[in-house]
PDB file of C-alpha atoms in Angstrom:
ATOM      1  CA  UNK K   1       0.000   0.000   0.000  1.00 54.00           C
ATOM      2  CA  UNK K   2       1.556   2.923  -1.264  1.00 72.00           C
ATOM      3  CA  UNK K   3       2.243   6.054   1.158  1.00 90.00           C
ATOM      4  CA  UNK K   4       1.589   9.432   0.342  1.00 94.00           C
ATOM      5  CA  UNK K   5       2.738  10.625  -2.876  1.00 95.00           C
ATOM      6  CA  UNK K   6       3.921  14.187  -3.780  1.00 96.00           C
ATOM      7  CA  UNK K   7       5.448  15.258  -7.135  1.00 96.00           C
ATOM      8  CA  UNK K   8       7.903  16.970  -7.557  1.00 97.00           C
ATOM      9  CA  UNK K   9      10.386  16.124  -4.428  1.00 95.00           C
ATOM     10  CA  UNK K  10      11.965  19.456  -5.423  1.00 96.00           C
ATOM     11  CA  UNK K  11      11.111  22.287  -7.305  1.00 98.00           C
ATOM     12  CA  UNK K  12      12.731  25.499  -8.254  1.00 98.00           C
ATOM     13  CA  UNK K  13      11.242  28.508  -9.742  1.00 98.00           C
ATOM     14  CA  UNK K  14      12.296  31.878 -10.554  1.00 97.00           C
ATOM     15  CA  UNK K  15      10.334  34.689  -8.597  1.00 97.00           C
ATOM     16  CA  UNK K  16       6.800  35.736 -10.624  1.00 97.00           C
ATOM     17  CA  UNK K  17       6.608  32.020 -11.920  1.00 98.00           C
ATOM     18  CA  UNK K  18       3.605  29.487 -10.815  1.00 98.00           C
ATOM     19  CA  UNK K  19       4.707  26.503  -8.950  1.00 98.00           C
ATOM     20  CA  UNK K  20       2.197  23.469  -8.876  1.00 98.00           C
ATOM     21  CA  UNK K  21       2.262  20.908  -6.622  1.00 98.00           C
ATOM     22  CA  UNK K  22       0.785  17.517  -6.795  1.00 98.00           C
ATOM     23  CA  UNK K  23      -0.264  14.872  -4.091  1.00 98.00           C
ATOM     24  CA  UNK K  24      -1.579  11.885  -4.240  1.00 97.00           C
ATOM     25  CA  UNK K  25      -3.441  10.366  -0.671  1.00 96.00           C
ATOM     26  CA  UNK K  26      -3.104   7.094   0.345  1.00 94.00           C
ATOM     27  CA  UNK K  27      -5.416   4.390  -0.885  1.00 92.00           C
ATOM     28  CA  UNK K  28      -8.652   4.689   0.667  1.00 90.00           C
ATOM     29  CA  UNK K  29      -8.142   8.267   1.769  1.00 92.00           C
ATOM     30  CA  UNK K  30     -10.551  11.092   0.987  1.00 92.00           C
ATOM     31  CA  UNK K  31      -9.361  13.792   3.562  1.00 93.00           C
ATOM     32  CA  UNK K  32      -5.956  15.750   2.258  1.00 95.00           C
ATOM     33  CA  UNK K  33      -4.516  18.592   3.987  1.00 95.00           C
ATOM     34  CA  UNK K  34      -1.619  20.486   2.953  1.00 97.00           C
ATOM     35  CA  UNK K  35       1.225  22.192   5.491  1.00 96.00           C
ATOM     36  CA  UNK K  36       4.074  23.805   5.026  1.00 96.00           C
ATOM     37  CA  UNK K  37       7.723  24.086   6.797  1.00 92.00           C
ATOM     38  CA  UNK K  38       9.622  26.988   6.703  1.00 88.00           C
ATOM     39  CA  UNK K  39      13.445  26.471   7.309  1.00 80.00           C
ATOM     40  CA  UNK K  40      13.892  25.639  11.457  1.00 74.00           C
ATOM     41  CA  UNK K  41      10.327  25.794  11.731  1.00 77.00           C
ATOM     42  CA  UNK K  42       7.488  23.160  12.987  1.00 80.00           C
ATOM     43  CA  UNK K  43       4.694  22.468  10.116  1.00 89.00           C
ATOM     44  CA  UNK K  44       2.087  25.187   9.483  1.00 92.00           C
ATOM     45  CA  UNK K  45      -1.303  24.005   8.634  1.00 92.00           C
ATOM     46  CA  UNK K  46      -2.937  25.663   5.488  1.00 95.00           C
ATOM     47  CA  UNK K  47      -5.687  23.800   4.044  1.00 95.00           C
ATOM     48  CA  UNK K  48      -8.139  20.657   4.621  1.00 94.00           C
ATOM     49  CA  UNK K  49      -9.541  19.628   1.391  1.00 94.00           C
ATOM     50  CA  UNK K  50     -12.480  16.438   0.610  1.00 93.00           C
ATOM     51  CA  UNK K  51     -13.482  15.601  -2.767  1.00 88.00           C
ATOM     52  CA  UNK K  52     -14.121  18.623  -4.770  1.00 88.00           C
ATOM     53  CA  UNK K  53     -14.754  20.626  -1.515  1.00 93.00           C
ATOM     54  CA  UNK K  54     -12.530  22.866   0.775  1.00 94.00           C
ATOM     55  CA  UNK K  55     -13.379  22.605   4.435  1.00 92.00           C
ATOM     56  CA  UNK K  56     -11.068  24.633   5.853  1.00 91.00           C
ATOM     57  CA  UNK K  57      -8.970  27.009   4.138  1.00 93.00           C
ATOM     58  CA  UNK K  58      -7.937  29.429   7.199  1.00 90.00           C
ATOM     59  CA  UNK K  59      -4.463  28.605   7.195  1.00 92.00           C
ATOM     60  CA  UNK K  60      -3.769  29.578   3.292  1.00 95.00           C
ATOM     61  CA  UNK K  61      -2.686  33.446   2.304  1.00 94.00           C
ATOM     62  CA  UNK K  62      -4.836  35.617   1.219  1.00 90.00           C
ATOM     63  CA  UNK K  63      -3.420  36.209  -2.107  1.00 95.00           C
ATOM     64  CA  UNK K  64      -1.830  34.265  -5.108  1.00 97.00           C
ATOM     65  CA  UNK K  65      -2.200  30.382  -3.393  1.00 98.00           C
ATOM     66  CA  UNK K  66      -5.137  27.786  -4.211  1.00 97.00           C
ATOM     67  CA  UNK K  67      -5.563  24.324  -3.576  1.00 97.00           C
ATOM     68  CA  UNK K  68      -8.006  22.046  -5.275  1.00 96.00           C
ATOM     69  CA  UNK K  69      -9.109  18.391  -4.707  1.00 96.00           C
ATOM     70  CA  UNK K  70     -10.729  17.188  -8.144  1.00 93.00           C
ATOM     71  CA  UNK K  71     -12.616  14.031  -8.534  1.00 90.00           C
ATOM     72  CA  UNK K  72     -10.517  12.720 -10.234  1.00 90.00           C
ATOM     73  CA  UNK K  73      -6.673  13.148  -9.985  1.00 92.00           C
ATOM     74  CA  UNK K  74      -4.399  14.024  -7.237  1.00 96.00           C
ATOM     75  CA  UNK K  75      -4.541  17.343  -5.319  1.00 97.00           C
ATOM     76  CA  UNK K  76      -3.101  20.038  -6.200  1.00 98.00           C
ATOM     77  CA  UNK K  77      -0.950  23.211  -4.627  1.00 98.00           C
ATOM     78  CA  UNK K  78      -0.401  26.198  -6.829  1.00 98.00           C
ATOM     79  CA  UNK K  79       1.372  29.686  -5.744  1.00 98.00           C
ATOM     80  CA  UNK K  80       1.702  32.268  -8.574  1.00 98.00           C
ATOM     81  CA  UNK K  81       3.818  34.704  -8.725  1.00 98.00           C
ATOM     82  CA  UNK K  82       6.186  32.877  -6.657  1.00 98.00           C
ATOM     83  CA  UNK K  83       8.452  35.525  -4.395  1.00 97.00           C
ATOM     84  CA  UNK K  84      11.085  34.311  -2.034  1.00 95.00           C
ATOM     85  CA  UNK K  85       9.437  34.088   1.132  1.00 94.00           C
ATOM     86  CA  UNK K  86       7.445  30.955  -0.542  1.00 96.00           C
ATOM     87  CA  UNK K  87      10.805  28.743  -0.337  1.00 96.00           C
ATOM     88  CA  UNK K  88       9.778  26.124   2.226  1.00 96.00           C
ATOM     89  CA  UNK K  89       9.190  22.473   2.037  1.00 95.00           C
ATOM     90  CA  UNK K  90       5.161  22.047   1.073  1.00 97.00           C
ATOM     91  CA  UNK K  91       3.786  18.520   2.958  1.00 96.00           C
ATOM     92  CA  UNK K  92       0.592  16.492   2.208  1.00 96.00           C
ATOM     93  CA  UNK K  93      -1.302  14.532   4.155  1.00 94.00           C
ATOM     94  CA  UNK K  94      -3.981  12.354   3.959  1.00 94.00           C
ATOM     95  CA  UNK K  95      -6.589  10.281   6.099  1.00 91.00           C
ATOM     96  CA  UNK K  96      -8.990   8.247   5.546  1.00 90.00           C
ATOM     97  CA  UNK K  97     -11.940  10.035   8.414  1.00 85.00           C
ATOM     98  CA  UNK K  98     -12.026  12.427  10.551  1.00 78.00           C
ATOM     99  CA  UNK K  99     -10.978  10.309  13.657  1.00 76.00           C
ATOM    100  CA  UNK K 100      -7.810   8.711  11.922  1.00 82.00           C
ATOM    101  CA  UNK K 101      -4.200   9.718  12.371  1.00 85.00           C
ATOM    102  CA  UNK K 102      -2.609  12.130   8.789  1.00 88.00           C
ATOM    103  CA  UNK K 103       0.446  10.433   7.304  1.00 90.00           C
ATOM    104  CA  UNK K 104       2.413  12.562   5.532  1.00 92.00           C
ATOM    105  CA  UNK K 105       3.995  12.693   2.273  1.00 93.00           C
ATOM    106  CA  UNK K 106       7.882  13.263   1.775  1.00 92.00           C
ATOM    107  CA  UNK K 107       7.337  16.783   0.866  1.00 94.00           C
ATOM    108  CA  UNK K 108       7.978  19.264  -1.814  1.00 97.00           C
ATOM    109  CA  UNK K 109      11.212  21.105  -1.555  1.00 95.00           C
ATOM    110  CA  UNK K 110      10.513  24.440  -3.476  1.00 97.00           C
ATOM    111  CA  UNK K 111      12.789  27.244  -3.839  1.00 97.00           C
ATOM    112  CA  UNK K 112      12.419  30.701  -5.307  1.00 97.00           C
ATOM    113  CA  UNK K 113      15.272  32.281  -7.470  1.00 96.00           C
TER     114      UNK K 113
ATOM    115  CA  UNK B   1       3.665  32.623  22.888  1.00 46.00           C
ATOM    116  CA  UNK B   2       3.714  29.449  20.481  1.00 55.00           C
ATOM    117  CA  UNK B   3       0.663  27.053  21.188  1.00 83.00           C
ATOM    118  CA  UNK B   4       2.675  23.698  21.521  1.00 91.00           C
ATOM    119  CA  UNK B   5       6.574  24.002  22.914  1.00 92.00           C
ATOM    120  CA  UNK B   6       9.755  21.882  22.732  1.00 93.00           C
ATOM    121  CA  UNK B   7      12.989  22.369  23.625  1.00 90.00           C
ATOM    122  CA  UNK B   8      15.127  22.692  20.114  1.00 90.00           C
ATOM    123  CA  UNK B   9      17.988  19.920  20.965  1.00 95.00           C
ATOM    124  CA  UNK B  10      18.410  16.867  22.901  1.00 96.00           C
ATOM    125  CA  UNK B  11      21.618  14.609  23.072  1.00 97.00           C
ATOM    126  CA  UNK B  12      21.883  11.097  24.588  1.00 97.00           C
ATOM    127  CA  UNK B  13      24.320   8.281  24.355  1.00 97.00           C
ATOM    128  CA  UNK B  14      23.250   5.176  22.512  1.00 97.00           C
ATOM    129  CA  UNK B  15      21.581   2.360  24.886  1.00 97.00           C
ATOM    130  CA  UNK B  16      20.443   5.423  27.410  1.00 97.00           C
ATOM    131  CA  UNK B  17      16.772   6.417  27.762  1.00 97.00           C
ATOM    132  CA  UNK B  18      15.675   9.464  26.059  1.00 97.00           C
ATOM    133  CA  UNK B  19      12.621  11.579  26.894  1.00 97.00           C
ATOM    134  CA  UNK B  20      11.341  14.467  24.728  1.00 97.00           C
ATOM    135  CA  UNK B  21       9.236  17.081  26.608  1.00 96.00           C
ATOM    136  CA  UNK B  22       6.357  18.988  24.858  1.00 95.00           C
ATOM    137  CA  UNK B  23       3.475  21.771  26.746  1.00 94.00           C
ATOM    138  CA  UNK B  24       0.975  22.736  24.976  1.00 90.00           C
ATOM    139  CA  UNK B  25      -2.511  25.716  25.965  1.00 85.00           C
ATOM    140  CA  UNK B  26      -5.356  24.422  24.606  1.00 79.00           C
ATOM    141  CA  UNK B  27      -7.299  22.241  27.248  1.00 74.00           C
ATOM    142  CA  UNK B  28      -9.982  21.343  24.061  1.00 76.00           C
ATOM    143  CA  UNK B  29      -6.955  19.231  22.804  1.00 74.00           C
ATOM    144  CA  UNK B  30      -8.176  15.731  21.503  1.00 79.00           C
ATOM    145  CA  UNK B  31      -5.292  13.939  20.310  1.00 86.00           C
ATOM    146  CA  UNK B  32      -1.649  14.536  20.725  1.00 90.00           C
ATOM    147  CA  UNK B  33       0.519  12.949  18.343  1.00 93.00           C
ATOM    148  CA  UNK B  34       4.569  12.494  17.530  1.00 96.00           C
ATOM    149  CA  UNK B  35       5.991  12.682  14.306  1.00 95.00           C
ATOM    150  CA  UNK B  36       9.587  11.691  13.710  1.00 96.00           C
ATOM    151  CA  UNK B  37      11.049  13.740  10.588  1.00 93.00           C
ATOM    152  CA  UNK B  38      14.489  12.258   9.280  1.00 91.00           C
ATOM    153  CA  UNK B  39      16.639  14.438   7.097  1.00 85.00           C
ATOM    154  CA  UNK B  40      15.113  15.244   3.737  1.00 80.00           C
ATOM    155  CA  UNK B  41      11.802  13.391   4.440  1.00 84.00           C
ATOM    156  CA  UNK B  42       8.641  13.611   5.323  1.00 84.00           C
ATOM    157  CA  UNK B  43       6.786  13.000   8.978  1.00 89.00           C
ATOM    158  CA  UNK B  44       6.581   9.603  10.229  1.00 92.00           C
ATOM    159  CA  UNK B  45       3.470   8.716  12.413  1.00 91.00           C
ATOM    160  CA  UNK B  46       5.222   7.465  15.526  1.00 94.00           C
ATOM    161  CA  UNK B  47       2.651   7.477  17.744  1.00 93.00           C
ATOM    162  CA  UNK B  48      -0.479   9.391  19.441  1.00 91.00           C
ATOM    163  CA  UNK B  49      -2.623   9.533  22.535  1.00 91.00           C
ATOM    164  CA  UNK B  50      -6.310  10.713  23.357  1.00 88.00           C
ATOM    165  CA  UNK B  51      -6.833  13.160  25.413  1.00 85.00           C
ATOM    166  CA  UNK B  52      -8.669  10.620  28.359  1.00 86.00           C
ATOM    167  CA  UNK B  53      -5.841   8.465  28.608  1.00 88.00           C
ATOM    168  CA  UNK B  54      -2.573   8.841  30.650  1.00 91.00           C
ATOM    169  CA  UNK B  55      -0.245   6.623  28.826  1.00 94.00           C
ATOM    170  CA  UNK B  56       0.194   4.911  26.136  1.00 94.00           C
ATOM    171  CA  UNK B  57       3.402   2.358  25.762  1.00 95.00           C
ATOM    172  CA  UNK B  58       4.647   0.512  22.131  1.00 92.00           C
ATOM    173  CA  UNK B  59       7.899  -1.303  21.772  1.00 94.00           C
ATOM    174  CA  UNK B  60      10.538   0.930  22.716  1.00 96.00           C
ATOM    175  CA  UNK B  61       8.097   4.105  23.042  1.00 96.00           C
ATOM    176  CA  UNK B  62       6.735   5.202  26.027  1.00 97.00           C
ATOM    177  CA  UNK B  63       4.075   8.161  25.686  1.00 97.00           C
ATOM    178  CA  UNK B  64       3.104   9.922  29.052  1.00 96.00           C
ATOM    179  CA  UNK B  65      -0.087  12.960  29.144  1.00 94.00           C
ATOM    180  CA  UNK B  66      -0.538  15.000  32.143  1.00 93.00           C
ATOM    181  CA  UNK B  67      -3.597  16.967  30.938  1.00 90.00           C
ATOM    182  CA  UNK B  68      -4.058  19.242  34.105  1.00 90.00           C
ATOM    183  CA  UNK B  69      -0.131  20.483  33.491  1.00 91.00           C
ATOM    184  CA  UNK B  70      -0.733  20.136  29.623  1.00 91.00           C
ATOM    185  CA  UNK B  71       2.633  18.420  29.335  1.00 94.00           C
ATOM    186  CA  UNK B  72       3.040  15.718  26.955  1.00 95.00           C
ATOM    187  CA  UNK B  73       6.295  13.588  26.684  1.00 96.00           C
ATOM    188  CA  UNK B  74       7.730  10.881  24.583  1.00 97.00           C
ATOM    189  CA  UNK B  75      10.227   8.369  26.289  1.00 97.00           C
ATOM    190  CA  UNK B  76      12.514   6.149  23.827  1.00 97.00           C
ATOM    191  CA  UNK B  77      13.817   3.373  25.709  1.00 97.00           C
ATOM    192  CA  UNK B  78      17.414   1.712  24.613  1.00 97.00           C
ATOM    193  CA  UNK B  79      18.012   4.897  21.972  1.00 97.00           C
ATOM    194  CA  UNK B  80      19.748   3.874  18.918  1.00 96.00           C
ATOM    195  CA  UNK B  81      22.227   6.035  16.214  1.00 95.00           C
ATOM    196  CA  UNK B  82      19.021   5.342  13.867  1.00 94.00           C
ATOM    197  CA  UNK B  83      16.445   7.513  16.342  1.00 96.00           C
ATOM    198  CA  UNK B  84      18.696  10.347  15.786  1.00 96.00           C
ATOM    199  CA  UNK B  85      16.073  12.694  14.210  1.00 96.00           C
ATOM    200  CA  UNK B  86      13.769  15.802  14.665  1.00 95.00           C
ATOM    201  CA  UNK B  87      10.336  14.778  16.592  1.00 97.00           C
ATOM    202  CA  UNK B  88       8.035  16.779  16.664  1.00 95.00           C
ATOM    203  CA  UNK B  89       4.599  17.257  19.085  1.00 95.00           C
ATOM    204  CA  UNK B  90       1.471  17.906  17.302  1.00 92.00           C
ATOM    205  CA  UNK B  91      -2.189  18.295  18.879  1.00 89.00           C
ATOM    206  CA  UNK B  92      -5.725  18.366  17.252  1.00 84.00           C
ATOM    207  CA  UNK B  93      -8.065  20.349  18.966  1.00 73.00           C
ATOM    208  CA  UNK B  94     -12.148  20.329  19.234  1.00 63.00           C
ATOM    209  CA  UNK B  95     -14.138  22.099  16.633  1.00 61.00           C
ATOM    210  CA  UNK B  96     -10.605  22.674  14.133  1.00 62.00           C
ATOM    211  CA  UNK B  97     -11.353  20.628  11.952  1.00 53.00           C
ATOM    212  CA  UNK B  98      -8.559  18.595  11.945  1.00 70.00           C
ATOM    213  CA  UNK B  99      -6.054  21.260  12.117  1.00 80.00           C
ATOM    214  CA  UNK B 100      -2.905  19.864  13.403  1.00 88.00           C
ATOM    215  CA  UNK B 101      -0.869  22.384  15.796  1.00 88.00           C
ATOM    216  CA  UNK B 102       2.654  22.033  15.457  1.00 91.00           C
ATOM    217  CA  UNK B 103       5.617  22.247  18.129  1.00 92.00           C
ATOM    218  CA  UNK B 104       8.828  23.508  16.476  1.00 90.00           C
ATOM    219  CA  UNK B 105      10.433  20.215  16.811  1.00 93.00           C
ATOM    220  CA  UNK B 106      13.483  18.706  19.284  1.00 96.00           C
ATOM    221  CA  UNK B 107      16.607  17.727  16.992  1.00 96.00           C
ATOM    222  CA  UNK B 108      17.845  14.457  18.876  1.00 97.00           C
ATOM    223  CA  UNK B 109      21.149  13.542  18.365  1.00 97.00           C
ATOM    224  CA  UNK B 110      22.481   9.809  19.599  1.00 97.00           C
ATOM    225  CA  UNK B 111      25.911   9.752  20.362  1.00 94.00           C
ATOM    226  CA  UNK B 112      27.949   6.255  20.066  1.00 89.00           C
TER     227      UNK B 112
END
């Protein structure tokens, strides 16, 4: 049974670009939530995502960051107009209820040129 | 203040008892949870605790709550070179829909 899955492991992108991530929950999981690690800092919850429906989006900025959960297809991060302060390490997670423990994916690296 | 505290570094010798220490405000907290995060990868589940129970012991972990302190702490019995890793304390509370709260993690080295 495959883990969680994100794509890519790293990422680079020169500032103004978009950056998309992709993450794919574990088998049997319908609950993905996304956090992200700044460097020498815990995780930061952004978003908690079902199929095709946010549930709780209070932990994404404002501006230039969306997350979607399609029926079909993995979930996806995307940040345009990249600037610096975006380099961190973006982690999925995934569980299959509400009462379950998340397992996390091994993480997208991304950095901003 | 943060919600959930650790101490940033811990160092033990190999085949000595290690115990990370976590506090954490929120008295709604239902589960408490450690995460182990090796270099480069992502968080692995090590283990978590409701809120109603005290203790919680598997294998070589040893997980002890004191809810009226708020102090959660993991014990790793017989530590090994291979535990050396950041662990990290994480809480759900009530009502967040299953927002996990962070501690900023305590780097724990094994020396040989």
């Amino acid at each position: 049974n495959a883990g969680v899955m994100q794509n890519p492991r790293h990422l680079v992108r020169r500032r103004g670009q978009e950056a998309r991530l992709r993450c794919s929950p574990m088998k049997g999981h319908s609950h993905v939530y996304w956090y992200r690690q700044l460097p020498e800092e815990g995780l930061k919850f952004m978003v908690y995502l079902q199929k095709e429906n946010i549930i709780d989006e209070s932990g994404m900025p404002k501006e230039r960051f969306s997350a979607e959960f399609p029926k079909e297809g993995p979930s996806i991060l995307r940040i345009q107009q990249v600037v610096r302060g975006d380099s961190a390490a973006y982690f999925c997670a995934s569980s299959p209820d509400l009462n379950s423990p998340l397992h996390f994916g091994n993480g997208t690296r991304l950095t901003v040129t | 203040g943060e919600d959930v505290e650790q101490s940033l570094f811990l160092s033990v010798r190999e085949g000595d008892s290690s115990v990370i220490n976590c506090t954490y405000t929120d008295s709604s907290s239902t589960y408490l949870y450690w995460y182990k995060q090796e270099p480069g990868a992502g968080l692995q589940l090590l283990t978590y605790i409701f809120s109603n129970m005290d203790m919680k012991q598997d294998q070589r972990l040893t997980v002890l709550l004191n809810k009226k302190d708020k102090h959660l702490s993991l014990r790793i019995a017989d530590t090994q070179t291979g535990d050396s890793a950041i662990y990290f304390c994480a809480e759900t509370r009530s009502g967040s829909a299953r927002q996990l709260t962070f501690g900023s993690g305590t780097q724990l080295t094994v020396l040989p």
